[in-house]
Coordinates of C-alpha atoms in Angstrom, one line a residue:
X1 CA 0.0 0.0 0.0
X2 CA 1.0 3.4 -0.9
X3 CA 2.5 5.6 2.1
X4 CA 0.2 8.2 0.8
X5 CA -3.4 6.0 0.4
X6 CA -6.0 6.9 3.5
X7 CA -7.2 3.7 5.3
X8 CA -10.0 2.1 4.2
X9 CA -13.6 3.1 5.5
X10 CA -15.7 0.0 6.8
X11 CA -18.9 1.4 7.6
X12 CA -20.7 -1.7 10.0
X13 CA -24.4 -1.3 10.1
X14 CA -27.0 -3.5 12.4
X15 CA -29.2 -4.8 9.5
X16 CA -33.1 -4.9 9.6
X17 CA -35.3 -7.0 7.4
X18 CA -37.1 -3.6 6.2
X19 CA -36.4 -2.7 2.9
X20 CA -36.8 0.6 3.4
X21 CA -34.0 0.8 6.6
X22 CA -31.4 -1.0 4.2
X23 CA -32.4 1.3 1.6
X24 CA -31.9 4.4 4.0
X25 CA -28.0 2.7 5.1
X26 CA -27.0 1.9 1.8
X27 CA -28.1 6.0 0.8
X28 CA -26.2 7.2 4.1
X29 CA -23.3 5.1 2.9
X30 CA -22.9 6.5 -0.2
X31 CA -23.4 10.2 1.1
X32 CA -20.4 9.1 3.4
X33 CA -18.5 8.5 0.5
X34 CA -19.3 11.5 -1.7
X35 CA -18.1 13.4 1.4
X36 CA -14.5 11.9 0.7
X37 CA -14.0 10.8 -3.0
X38 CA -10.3 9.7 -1.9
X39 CA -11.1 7.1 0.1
X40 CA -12.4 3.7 -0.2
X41 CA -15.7 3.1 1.5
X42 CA -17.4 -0.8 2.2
X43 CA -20.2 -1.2 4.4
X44 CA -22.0 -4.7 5.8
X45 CA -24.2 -5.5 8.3
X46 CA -23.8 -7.5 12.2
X47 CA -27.6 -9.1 11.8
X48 CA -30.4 -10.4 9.0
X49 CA -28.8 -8.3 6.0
X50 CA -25.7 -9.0 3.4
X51 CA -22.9 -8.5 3.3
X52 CA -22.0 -9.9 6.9
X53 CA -19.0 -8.6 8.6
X54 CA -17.0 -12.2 8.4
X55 CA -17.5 -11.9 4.6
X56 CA -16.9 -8.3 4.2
X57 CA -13.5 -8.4 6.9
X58 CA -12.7 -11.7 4.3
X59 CA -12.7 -9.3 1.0
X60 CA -10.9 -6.8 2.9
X61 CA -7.2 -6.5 2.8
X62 CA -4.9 -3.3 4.2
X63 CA -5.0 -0.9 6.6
X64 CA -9.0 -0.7 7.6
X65 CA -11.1 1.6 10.2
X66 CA -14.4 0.3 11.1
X67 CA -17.1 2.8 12.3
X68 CA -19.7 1.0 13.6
X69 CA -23.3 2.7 12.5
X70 CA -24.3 2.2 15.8
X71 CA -25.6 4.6 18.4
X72 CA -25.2 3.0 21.8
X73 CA -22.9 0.4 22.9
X74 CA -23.9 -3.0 24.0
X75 CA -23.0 -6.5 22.9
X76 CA -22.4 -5.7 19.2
X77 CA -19.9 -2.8 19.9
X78 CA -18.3 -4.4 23.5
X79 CA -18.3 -8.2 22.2
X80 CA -19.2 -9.2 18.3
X81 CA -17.1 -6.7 16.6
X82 CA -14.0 -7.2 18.2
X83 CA -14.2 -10.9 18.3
X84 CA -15.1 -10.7 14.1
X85 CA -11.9 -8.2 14.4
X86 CA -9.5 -10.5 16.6
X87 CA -6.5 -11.2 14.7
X88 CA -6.4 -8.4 11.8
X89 CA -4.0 -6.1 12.9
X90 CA -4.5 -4.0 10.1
X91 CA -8.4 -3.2 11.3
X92 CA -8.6 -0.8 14.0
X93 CA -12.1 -0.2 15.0
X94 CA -13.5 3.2 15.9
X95 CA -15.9 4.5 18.5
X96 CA -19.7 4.0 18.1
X97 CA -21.3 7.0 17.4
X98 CA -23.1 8.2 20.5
X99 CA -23.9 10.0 22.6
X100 CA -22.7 13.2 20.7
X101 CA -23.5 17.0 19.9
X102 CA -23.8 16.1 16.2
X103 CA -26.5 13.7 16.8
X104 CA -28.4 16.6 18.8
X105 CA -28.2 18.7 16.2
X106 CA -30.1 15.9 13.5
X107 CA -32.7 14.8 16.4
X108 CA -33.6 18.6 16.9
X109 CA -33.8 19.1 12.8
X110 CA -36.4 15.9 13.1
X111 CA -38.5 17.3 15.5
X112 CA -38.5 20.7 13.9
X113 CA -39.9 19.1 10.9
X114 CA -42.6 17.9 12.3
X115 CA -46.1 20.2 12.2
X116 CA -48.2 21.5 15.0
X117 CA -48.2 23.1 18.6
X118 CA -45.1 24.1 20.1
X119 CA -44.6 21.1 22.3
X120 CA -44.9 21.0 26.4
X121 CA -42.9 18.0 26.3
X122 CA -40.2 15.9 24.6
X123 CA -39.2 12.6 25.0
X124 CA -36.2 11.0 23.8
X125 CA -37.1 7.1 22.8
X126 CA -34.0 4.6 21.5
X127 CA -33.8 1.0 21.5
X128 CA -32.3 0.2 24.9
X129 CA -30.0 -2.3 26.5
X130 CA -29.7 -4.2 29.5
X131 CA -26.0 -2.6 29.7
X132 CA -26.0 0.0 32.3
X133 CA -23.6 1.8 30.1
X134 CA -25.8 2.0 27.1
X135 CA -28.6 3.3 29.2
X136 CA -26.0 6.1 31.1
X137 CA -25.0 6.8 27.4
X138 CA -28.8 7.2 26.1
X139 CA -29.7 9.5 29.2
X140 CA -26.3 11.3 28.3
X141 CA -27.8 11.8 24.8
X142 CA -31.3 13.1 26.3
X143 CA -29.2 15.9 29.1
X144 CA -27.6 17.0 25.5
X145 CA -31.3 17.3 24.3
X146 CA -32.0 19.0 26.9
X147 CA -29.9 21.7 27.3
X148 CA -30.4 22.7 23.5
X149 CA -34.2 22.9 23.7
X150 CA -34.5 24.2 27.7
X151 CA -36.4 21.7 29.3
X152 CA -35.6 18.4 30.3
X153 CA -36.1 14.9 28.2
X154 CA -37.1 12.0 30.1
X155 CA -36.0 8.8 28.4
X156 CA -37.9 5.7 27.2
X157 CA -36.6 2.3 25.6
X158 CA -38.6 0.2 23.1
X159 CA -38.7 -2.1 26.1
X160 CA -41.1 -0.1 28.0
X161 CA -45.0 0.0 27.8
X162 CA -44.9 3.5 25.6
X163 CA -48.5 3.6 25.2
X164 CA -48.6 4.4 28.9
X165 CA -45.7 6.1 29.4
X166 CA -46.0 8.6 26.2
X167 CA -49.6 9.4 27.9
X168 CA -48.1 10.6 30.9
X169 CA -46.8 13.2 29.4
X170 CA -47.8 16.9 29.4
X171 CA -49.7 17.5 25.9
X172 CA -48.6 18.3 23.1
X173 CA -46.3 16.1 23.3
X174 CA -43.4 15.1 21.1
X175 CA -40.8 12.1 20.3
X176 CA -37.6 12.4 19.5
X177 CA -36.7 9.4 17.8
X178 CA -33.3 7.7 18.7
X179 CA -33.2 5.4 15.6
X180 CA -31.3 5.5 12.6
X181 CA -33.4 4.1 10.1
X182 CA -37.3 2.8 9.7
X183 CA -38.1 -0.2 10.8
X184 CA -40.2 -2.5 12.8
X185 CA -39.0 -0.2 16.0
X186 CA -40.7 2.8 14.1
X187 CA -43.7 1.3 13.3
X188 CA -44.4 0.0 16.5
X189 CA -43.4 3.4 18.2
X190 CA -45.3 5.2 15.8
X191 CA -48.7 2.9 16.7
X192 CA -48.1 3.4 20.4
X193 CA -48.2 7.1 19.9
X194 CA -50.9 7.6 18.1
X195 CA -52.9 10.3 19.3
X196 CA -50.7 10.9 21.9
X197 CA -47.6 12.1 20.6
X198 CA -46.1 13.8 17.9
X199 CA -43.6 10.9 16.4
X200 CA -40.2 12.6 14.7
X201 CA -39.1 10.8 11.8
X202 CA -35.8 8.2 12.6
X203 CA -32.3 10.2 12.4
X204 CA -31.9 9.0 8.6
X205 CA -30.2 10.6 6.1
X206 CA -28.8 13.6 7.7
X207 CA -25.3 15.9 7.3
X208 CA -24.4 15.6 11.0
X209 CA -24.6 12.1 10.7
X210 CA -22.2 11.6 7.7
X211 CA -19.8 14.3 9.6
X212 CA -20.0 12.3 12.8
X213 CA -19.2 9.3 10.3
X214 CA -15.9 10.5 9.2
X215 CA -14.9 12.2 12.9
X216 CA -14.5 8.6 14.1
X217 CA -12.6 7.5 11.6
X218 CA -10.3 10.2 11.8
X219 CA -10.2 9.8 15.5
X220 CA -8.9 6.4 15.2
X221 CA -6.8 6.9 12.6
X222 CA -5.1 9.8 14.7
X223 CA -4.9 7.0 17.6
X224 CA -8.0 8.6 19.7
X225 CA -10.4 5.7 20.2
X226 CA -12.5 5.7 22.8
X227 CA -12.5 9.7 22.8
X228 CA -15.7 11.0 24.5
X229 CA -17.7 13.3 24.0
X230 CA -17.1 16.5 22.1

C-alpha cells in the first residue's frame, strides 16, 4: 500500500429486514462517500442483511477503520465486533457513534420538521439495553437534548409499555426518535403514539450524521479511540 493512500472506510451497520432501513443505510453510505472521493468506503451489516462482517473483513485486505453505524454500545460494539476483528492487525475499529452534539443537532432538525403546537414535552425514545452503560450513554444523549431545547427529556426504551408512558406526558407532546433508520422499532413506536404524541421521523439521512461518520474514523486513525464526548 501506498505511504500516501488513507485507510480504508468499513462502515458496519446492524441490519433490519425492512427494505426501506437498508435502503436508507445503503443511501447514508454513499453520502459518506461523496463526502471523501479519496477514500475507499465498504459497508456490511452484524444481523439479518448482506454482506455480513465475516464476509466483508474476508474481501478486505490493508490498513482498515471500522465505524460501527451504531448509536449505543452493547453486545455488538463491547463483544461481536471485536471478536469478528480479533487477529487483523490492520483493522482498527473506531468508537460507536453516540452520545454526541452532532446527533443533537439531527434529532432537533427531526422534530422541527414535524407540524403543529409548540410542544410542552419531549421525549427521547431509542432502543435500549440491558448494559448499564448504554442506558448512562442514552440518558447522556437526552441531558444534550435537553440543554439545546431548555427543558428536560425523560427517556424511554422500546422495552417499555410507551403507550402508557407517552400518555403521561404533558400535551402536546413530542418524540424524538433515537433510531437511525425505519423499521419495525418505528412502526411499533409510531402505533403506540398515536394520538398521543407527535412521532419525529428516525435520524436517517442527515449531514451531521455523515460528519459524525468521518470524525471517528479520523479519531482512530489519529490514535484517539474511545474519545468521548465532544
Amino acid at each position: 500500500m501506498d505511504m500516501h493512500e488513507p485507510e480504508r472506510l468499513l462502515v458496519v451497520a446492524h441490519g433490519t429486514a425492512a427494505p426501506e432501513g437498508t435502503a436508507t443505510t445503503e443511501r447514508l453510505v454513499a453520502d459518506i462517500a461523496a463526502a471523501r472521493p479519496g477514500v475507499p468506503v465498504e459497508y456490511c451489516y452484524l444481523d439479518v442483511a448482506e454482506p455480513s462482517l465475516p464476509r466483508a473483513l474476508a474481501t478486505l485486505s490493508g490498513p482498515t477503520v471500522l465505524v460501527p453505524l451504531l448509536l449505543s454500545t452493547g453486545y455488538h460494539v463491547q463483544t461481536d465486533i471485536p471478536r469478528a476483528v480479533g487477529g487483523r492487525p490492520d483493522v482498527r475499529i473506531a468508537r460507536h457513534l453516540g452520545p454526541h452534539p452532532l446527533l443533537v443537532d439531527a434529532l432537533v432538525d427531526r422534530l422541527r420538521e414535524e407540524d403543529g403546537a409548540p410542544a410542552a414535552a419531549t421525549v427521547l425514545v431509542g432502543t435500549g439495553s440491558s448494559r448499564p452503560d448504554a442506558a448512562a450513554e442514552l440518558r447522556a444523549t437526552a441531558d444534550l437534548l435537553g440543554t439545546r431545547l431548555g427543558r428536560p427529556v425523560p427517556v424511554l426504551t422500546m422495552a417499555d409499555d410507551l403507550k402508557a408512558r407517552l400518555g403521561e406526558l404533558d400535551r402536546p407532546a413530542e418524540v424524538a426518535t433515537y433510531l437511525l433508520a425505519p423499521g419495525r422499532f418505528v412502526d411499533v413506536l409510531r402505533a403506540a403514539a398515536t394520538g398521543i404524541a407527535r412521532v419525529a421521523a428516525p435520524i436517517g439521512l442527515h449531514p451531521a450524521l455523515v460528519r459524525l461518520v468521518w470524525q471517528r474514523y479520523d479519531e482512530a486513525v489519529a490514535g484517539e479511540r474511545g474519545a468521548g464526548v465532544r
